[in-house]
Amino acid sequence: MVLDRVPLAPLTTLEVGGPARHFVEAQDEAAVVESLRWAAARGLPVAILGGGSNVLVADAGFDGLVIRVAPRGRRFETTGTGVVTLTAAAGEPWDDLVADAVGRGLAGIECLSGIPGLAGATPIQNVGAYGQEVAETIQTVRVLDRATLQVRELGAGECAFGYRDSRFKRQPDAFVVLAVAFALRADAAPTLRYAELAAALAGTARPSLAETRAAVLGLRAKKSMVIRAGDPNRRSAGSFFTNPIVGAATADEVARRAGAPQMPRFPAGAGRVKLSAGWLIERAGFTKGTRRGAAGISTAHALALVNLGGARADELIALAVEIVGAVRARLGVTLAPEPVLVGQSWPIPP
Ligand code: EPU
């Protein structure tokens, strides 16, 4: 059933922004197709919403049809020696899947514990944290091709995954993700690649998947990256910018401009270097807890912008633009916003 003028703020973790002119919650694949036809017949633009944890809705809202993709269902099947495939419909809450997999002793997504949102969103920005990203376990992504309204199964190799990047992110109007299949490993040890996670588990001999999940949840909680009632930093979209990947010479130049030879830098393959956006933001003069009206920077992590209560999208956008401008002017790096802005485009010059 299509509803009119539905407030979107309560459907997002940032809790800002205006209404959808039309809104539908699609409980199954047929409803997604029917909703796309409904919008096409009226010449209306479509925005796809999942768990709302990586979107910023403009104050004017969205002048079209918002489809909340909500099909549920998951199954675990042994598909090879020591391999169990978890197939999850797009509307499955992500962290429930992680908890379920860990509880069954299946490895591959344990480091992705505590991430809000729904399974269908994970391939779009190739969700990653604490040493894992979904691209490493995704086997196939079941999509609806919006041009033909046909269902297709894309293999991982067809998804163009990169750091916080995919074919779905680059062509945002091409597909609707309907389900994702993840290849998990039975009897495998947790991934302890991320230095901070390895350090947190240093006192635990042969950490289990469950201990790894608990450690990740603990680290995330310290950074206000799990949503908890009463946490003043809770209204956020997680990281608000991606970590910039630059050439080695640019990294040296940034460190020189920052006056900090010890600047954090991480190998990103092919001789490139990943910089830490949170560090760059602090170095450009924004301390944690910076406030601009009801928008601010989390007191727990410089990379999260937060709605301190009653913020307008414009306040968050203005703060983001201010940060991008200052980091560029002082350090010569251009930060890219991570959340999808619904209802307008980013006012950030390239
Ligand atoms: N740092 C600062 N100040 C801060 C925060 C971080 O200087 O306020 C520096 C420190 O040097 C720290 C380094 O940044 O050692 C890395 O910080 P952190 O481990 O918190 O990771 P991140 O690079 O800031 C990324 C992801 C997070 C993910 C964590 C853990 C991106 C854009 N963000 O953050 O993902 O949870 O790693 O793996 O890649 C998200 O995308 O929404 C998200 C939360």
Coordinates of C-alpha atoms and ligand atoms in Angstrom, one line a residue:
M1 CA 0.0 0.0 0.0
V2 CA 1.4 3.4 -1.0
L3 CA 1.2 6.0 1.7
D4 CA 1.5 9.8 1.2
R5 CA 3.8 12.3 3.1
V6 CA 5.5 9.8 5.3
P7 CA 8.2 11.3 7.7
L8 CA 11.6 9.7 6.9
A9 CA 13.6 11.0 9.8
P10 CA 12.4 8.3 12.2
L11 CA 13.4 5.7 9.6
T12 CA 17.1 6.8 9.7
T13 CA 19.7 6.6 12.4
L14 CA 20.6 10.3 12.0
E15 CA 16.9 11.2 12.6
V16 CA 16.8 14.2 10.3
G17 CA 15.1 15.3 7.1
G18 CA 11.7 15.7 5.6
P19 CA 9.0 13.4 4.3
A20 CA 8.6 11.1 1.4
R21 CA 5.9 12.3 -1.0
H22 CA 5.0 8.7 -1.4
F23 CA 6.2 5.7 0.6
V24 CA 5.8 2.0 0.4
E25 CA 7.2 -0.9 2.5
A26 CA 7.9 -3.8 0.1
Q27 CA 7.6 -7.1 2.1
D28 CA 8.5 -9.3 -0.8
E29 CA 10.1 -9.2 -4.2
A30 CA 6.9 -8.9 -6.1
A31 CA 6.0 -5.8 -4.1
V32 CA 9.4 -4.2 -5.1
V33 CA 8.5 -4.8 -8.8
E34 CA 5.0 -3.5 -8.4
S35 CA 6.2 -0.4 -6.6
L36 CA 8.8 0.4 -9.3
R37 CA 6.0 0.0 -11.9
W38 CA 3.7 2.3 -9.9
A39 CA 6.4 5.0 -9.8
A40 CA 7.3 4.6 -13.5
A41 CA 3.6 5.0 -14.5
R42 CA 3.6 8.3 -12.7
G43 CA 7.0 9.5 -13.9
L44 CA 8.2 9.7 -10.3
P45 CA 11.8 9.3 -9.1
V46 CA 12.5 6.4 -6.7
A47 CA 14.7 6.2 -3.7
I48 CA 15.5 2.8 -2.0
L49 CA 15.7 2.7 1.7
G50 CA 17.0 -0.1 3.9
G51 CA 17.8 0.3 7.6
G52 CA 18.5 4.0 7.2
S53 CA 21.9 3.9 8.8
N54 CA 23.9 5.3 6.0
V55 CA 21.6 8.0 4.7
L56 CA 21.0 11.7 5.3
V57 CA 17.6 12.8 4.2
A58 CA 17.3 16.5 3.0
D59 CA 15.0 18.8 4.9
A60 CA 12.7 19.0 1.9
G61 CA 12.3 15.3 2.0
F62 CA 12.0 13.2 -1.2
D63 CA 9.7 14.3 -4.0
G64 CA 8.9 10.8 -5.3
L65 CA 8.4 7.3 -4.1
V66 CA 10.6 5.9 -1.3
I67 CA 10.6 2.0 -1.3
R68 CA 11.6 0.5 1.9
V69 CA 13.0 -2.9 0.9
A70 CA 11.9 -5.3 3.7
P71 CA 11.7 -8.9 2.5
R72 CA 12.7 -11.3 5.4
G73 CA 14.2 -14.8 5.5
R74 CA 17.5 -16.5 5.9
R75 CA 18.9 -20.0 5.3
F76 CA 22.1 -21.8 6.0
E77 CA 23.2 -24.6 3.6
T78 CA 26.4 -26.6 3.4
T79 CA 27.7 -25.9 -0.1
G80 CA 31.2 -27.3 0.0
T81 CA 33.8 -28.9 2.3
G82 CA 33.7 -26.7 5.4
V83 CA 31.7 -24.0 3.6
V84 CA 28.2 -23.0 4.7
T85 CA 26.3 -20.5 2.6
L86 CA 24.1 -18.0 4.4
T87 CA 21.5 -16.6 2.1
A88 CA 19.7 -13.6 3.5
A89 CA 16.8 -11.6 2.1
A90 CA 17.6 -7.8 1.9
G91 CA 15.4 -6.9 4.9
E92 CA 17.2 -9.1 7.4
P93 CA 18.8 -7.0 10.2
W94 CA 22.5 -7.3 9.7
D95 CA 23.6 -7.8 13.2
D96 CA 21.1 -10.6 13.8
L97 CA 22.7 -12.5 10.9
V98 CA 26.2 -12.0 12.4
A99 CA 25.0 -13.2 15.8
D100 CA 23.3 -16.2 14.2
A101 CA 26.5 -17.1 12.2
V102 CA 28.7 -16.7 15.2
G103 CA 26.3 -18.8 17.3
R104 CA 26.6 -21.6 14.7
G105 CA 30.4 -21.4 14.8
L106 CA 30.6 -20.0 11.2
A107 CA 33.5 -17.6 10.5
G108 CA 33.7 -14.8 8.0
I109 CA 31.6 -11.9 9.3
E110 CA 32.4 -11.9 13.0
C111 CA 34.4 -8.6 12.8
L112 CA 31.3 -7.0 11.3
S113 CA 29.4 -7.2 14.6
G114 CA 27.4 -4.3 15.8
I115 CA 26.8 -2.6 12.5
P116 CA 23.3 -1.2 12.2
G117 CA 21.2 -1.6 9.1
L118 CA 20.0 -4.4 6.8
A119 CA 21.7 -7.2 4.9
G120 CA 20.7 -5.8 1.5
A121 CA 22.7 -2.6 2.0
T122 CA 26.0 -4.4 2.8
P123 CA 27.1 -5.0 -0.8
I124 CA 26.3 -1.5 -1.8
Q125 CA 29.2 0.2 0.0
N126 CA 31.0 -3.1 0.7
V127 CA 30.5 -2.8 4.4
G128 CA 33.8 -3.3 6.3
A129 CA 35.2 -3.0 9.8
Y130 CA 37.9 -4.4 12.1
G131 CA 39.7 -6.4 9.3
Q132 CA 36.8 -7.8 7.3
E133 CA 34.6 -6.6 4.5
V134 CA 31.6 -8.3 3.0
A135 CA 33.3 -8.6 -0.4
E136 CA 35.5 -11.3 1.1
T137 CA 32.5 -13.6 1.8
I138 CA 29.8 -12.6 -0.7
Q139 CA 29.2 -15.3 -3.3
T140 CA 26.3 -13.8 -5.1
V141 CA 23.9 -10.8 -5.0
R142 CA 20.4 -11.3 -6.1
V143 CA 19.2 -8.1 -7.7
L144 CA 16.3 -6.6 -9.6
D145 CA 17.5 -4.9 -12.7
R146 CA 15.6 -1.7 -12.7
A147 CA 15.8 -1.2 -16.5
T148 CA 14.2 -4.6 -17.3
L149 CA 12.5 -5.5 -14.0
Q150 CA 14.1 -8.9 -14.3
V151 CA 15.8 -10.7 -11.4
R152 CA 19.5 -11.5 -11.9
E153 CA 22.1 -13.2 -9.8
L154 CA 25.4 -11.4 -9.9
G155 CA 28.6 -13.2 -8.9
A156 CA 31.0 -11.4 -6.5
G157 CA 33.3 -10.9 -9.5
E158 CA 30.6 -8.9 -11.3
C159 CA 30.1 -6.5 -8.3
A160 CA 33.3 -4.4 -8.7
F161 CA 34.0 -4.4 -5.0
G162 CA 36.6 -2.0 -3.6
Y163 CA 37.1 -0.2 -0.4
R164 CA 33.6 1.2 0.5
D165 CA 32.8 0.8 -3.2
S166 CA 30.9 -1.4 -5.6
R167 CA 29.1 -1.4 -8.9
F168 CA 25.9 -0.7 -6.9
K169 CA 27.3 2.4 -5.4
R170 CA 28.6 3.7 -8.8
Q171 CA 25.3 3.0 -10.6
P172 CA 22.9 3.8 -7.8
D173 CA 19.8 3.5 -10.0
A174 CA 20.6 0.3 -11.8
F175 CA 19.6 -2.4 -9.3
V176 CA 17.7 -3.1 -6.2
V177 CA 19.4 -5.7 -4.0
L178 CA 16.9 -8.4 -3.1
A179 CA 19.1 -11.0 -1.3
V180 CA 22.8 -11.7 -0.6
A181 CA 24.6 -15.1 -0.3
F182 CA 27.6 -15.2 2.0
A183 CA 30.1 -18.1 2.0
L184 CA 31.0 -18.8 5.7
R185 CA 33.6 -21.2 7.0
A186 CA 32.8 -23.9 9.5
D187 CA 35.6 -24.7 12.1
A188 CA 37.6 -21.6 11.1
A189 CA 39.4 -19.2 13.4
P190 CA 38.3 -15.6 13.7
T191 CA 40.0 -13.0 11.5
L192 CA 42.4 -11.0 13.8
R193 CA 43.9 -8.7 11.3
Y194 CA 43.0 -5.3 12.7
A195 CA 45.7 -4.2 15.2
E196 CA 43.2 -2.7 17.6
L197 CA 41.1 -5.9 17.7
A198 CA 44.2 -8.1 18.0
A199 CA 45.3 -6.0 20.9
A200 CA 41.9 -6.2 22.6
L201 CA 42.2 -10.0 22.4
A202 CA 45.9 -10.3 23.2
G203 CA 45.1 -11.7 26.7
T204 CA 42.8 -14.4 25.3
A205 CA 44.4 -17.7 24.1
R206 CA 42.9 -18.8 20.8
P207 CA 39.9 -16.4 20.8
S208 CA 36.6 -17.9 19.8
L209 CA 34.2 -16.3 17.3
A210 CA 32.0 -15.3 20.2
E211 CA 34.9 -13.7 22.0
T212 CA 35.9 -11.8 18.9
R213 CA 32.3 -10.6 18.4
A214 CA 32.2 -9.4 22.0
A215 CA 35.6 -7.6 21.6
V216 CA 34.3 -5.9 18.4
L217 CA 31.1 -4.8 20.2
G218 CA 33.3 -3.4 23.0
L219 CA 35.5 -1.4 20.7
R220 CA 32.5 -0.1 18.7
A221 CA 30.7 0.9 21.9
K222 CA 33.7 3.0 23.1
K223 CA 33.5 4.9 19.8
S224 CA 29.7 5.3 20.0
M225 CA 29.4 3.1 16.9
V226 CA 26.7 0.9 18.4
I227 CA 23.4 2.6 18.9
R228 CA 22.5 2.8 22.6
A229 CA 19.6 4.7 24.2
G230 CA 21.0 7.6 26.2
D231 CA 24.3 7.9 24.3
P232 CA 24.4 11.6 23.2
N233 CA 26.4 10.5 20.1
R234 CA 23.8 7.9 19.1
R235 CA 22.1 9.8 16.2
S236 CA 24.8 9.3 13.5
A237 CA 25.4 7.5 10.3
G238 CA 28.7 5.9 11.5
S239 CA 31.7 7.2 9.6
F240 CA 30.6 10.4 7.8
F241 CA 33.6 10.3 5.4
T242 CA 35.6 7.5 3.7
N243 CA 39.3 7.3 4.5
P244 CA 41.1 8.8 1.5
I245 CA 43.3 6.6 -0.6
V246 CA 46.2 8.5 -2.1
G247 CA 49.6 7.9 -3.7
A248 CA 52.7 7.7 -1.5
A249 CA 54.0 11.1 -2.6
T250 CA 50.7 12.7 -1.7
A251 CA 50.7 11.0 1.7
D252 CA 54.2 12.4 2.4
E253 CA 53.0 15.9 1.4
V254 CA 50.0 15.6 3.7
A255 CA 52.2 14.6 6.6
R256 CA 54.5 17.5 5.9
R257 CA 51.6 20.0 5.7
A258 CA 50.3 18.5 9.0
G259 CA 53.7 18.8 10.6
A260 CA 53.4 15.2 11.7
P261 CA 55.8 12.6 10.3
Q262 CA 54.0 10.0 12.5
M263 CA 50.6 10.6 10.7
P264 CA 48.6 7.3 10.6
R265 CA 48.8 5.6 7.2
F266 CA 47.9 2.1 6.1
P267 CA 49.0 0.2 2.9
A268 CA 46.1 0.1 0.4
G269 CA 47.6 -2.0 -2.3
A270 CA 49.3 -1.1 -5.5
G271 CA 51.7 1.3 -3.6
R272 CA 48.8 3.4 -2.5
V273 CA 48.2 4.6 1.1
K274 CA 45.0 4.9 3.1
L275 CA 44.9 7.9 5.3
S276 CA 42.7 8.3 8.4
A277 CA 39.9 10.7 7.8
G278 CA 39.2 11.1 11.6
W279 CA 42.9 12.0 12.2
L280 CA 42.8 14.5 9.3
I281 CA 39.7 16.1 10.6
E282 CA 41.2 16.6 14.1
R283 CA 44.4 17.9 12.5
A284 CA 42.5 20.5 10.5
G285 CA 41.3 21.9 13.8
F286 CA 38.0 20.2 14.6
T287 CA 38.1 18.6 18.0
K288 CA 35.7 15.8 19.0
G289 CA 32.6 17.4 20.4
T290 CA 32.7 20.4 18.1
R291 CA 29.2 21.8 17.8
R292 CA 27.4 23.9 15.2
G293 CA 23.9 24.4 16.5
A294 CA 22.3 21.0 16.8
A295 CA 24.8 19.3 14.5
G296 CA 28.2 18.3 15.8
I297 CA 31.2 15.9 15.8
S298 CA 30.8 12.9 18.1
T299 CA 32.7 13.2 21.3
A300 CA 33.9 9.6 20.8
H301 CA 35.1 9.6 17.2
A302 CA 36.0 12.5 14.9
L303 CA 34.7 10.7 11.8
A304 CA 31.1 10.6 13.0
L305 CA 28.8 13.6 12.6
V306 CA 25.9 13.6 15.0
N307 CA 22.5 15.1 15.4
L308 CA 22.5 16.4 19.0
G309 CA 18.7 16.5 19.0
G310 CA 16.4 18.4 16.6
A311 CA 19.2 19.1 14.0
R312 CA 18.2 20.0 10.5
A313 CA 19.8 18.3 7.5
D314 CA 21.1 21.7 6.4
E315 CA 23.1 22.0 9.7
L316 CA 24.7 18.6 9.1
I317 CA 25.4 19.4 5.5
A318 CA 26.9 22.8 6.4
L319 CA 29.2 21.2 9.0
A320 CA 30.3 18.5 6.5
V321 CA 31.1 21.2 3.9
E322 CA 33.0 23.2 6.5
I323 CA 35.1 20.1 7.4
V324 CA 35.8 19.2 3.7
G325 CA 36.9 22.8 3.0
A326 CA 39.2 23.0 6.1
V327 CA 40.8 19.6 5.5
R328 CA 41.4 20.6 1.8
A329 CA 42.7 24.0 2.6
R330 CA 45.0 22.9 5.4
L331 CA 46.2 19.5 4.3
G332 CA 45.4 19.3 0.6
V333 CA 43.1 16.2 0.8
T334 CA 39.5 16.1 -0.3
L335 CA 37.2 14.0 1.9
A336 CA 34.2 12.2 0.3
P337 CA 31.0 11.8 2.3
E338 CA 30.0 8.2 3.0
P339 CA 26.3 8.5 3.6
V340 CA 23.9 8.8 0.7
L341 CA 22.2 12.1 0.6
V342 CA 18.5 11.6 -0.3
G343 CA 16.5 14.5 -1.9
Q344 CA 19.4 16.7 -2.9
S345 CA 23.0 16.5 -4.1
W346 CA 26.1 17.3 -2.1
P347 CA 27.1 20.9 -2.3
I348 CA 30.7 20.0 -2.4
P349 CA 32.8 21.2 -5.3
P350 CA 34.9 18.4 -6.9
Ligands
EPU1 N1 41.6 8.5 14.5 C1 41.8 9.8 15.0 N2 40.7 10.4 15.6 C2 39.5 9.9 15.8 C3 39.3 8.6 15.3 C4 40.3 7.9 14.7 O1 42.9 10.3 14.9 O2 38.6 10.5 16.3 C5 42.7 7.8 13.9 C6 43.6 7.1 14.8 O3 44.9 7.2 14.3 C7 43.1 5.6 14.6 C8 42.7 5.6 13.2 O4 42.2 6.9 13.0 O5 44.1 4.7 14.9 C9 41.7 4.6 12.8 O6 40.5 4.8 13.6 P1 39.4 3.6 13.7 O7 40.0 2.3 14.1 O8 38.3 4.1 14.6 O9 38.9 3.4 12.2 P2 38.4 4.5 11.1 O10 39.4 4.4 10.0 O11 38.2 5.8 11.7 C10 37.1 2.7 9.8 C11 35.7 2.5 9.2 C12 34.7 2.2 10.3 C13 35.1 1.0 11.0 C14 36.5 1.1 11.6 C15 37.0 -0.1 12.2 C16 35.7 3.9 7.3 C17 35.2 5.2 6.6 N3 35.3 3.7 8.5 O12 37.0 3.8 10.7 O13 33.4 2.0 9.7 O14 34.2 0.6 12.1 O15 37.4 1.5 10.6 O16 37.4 -1.0 11.2 O17 36.4 3.1 6.6 C18 31.5 3.2 8.9 O18 31.9 3.0 7.8 O19 30.4 3.8 9.2 C19 32.3 2.7 10.0 C20 32.0 3.0 11.3

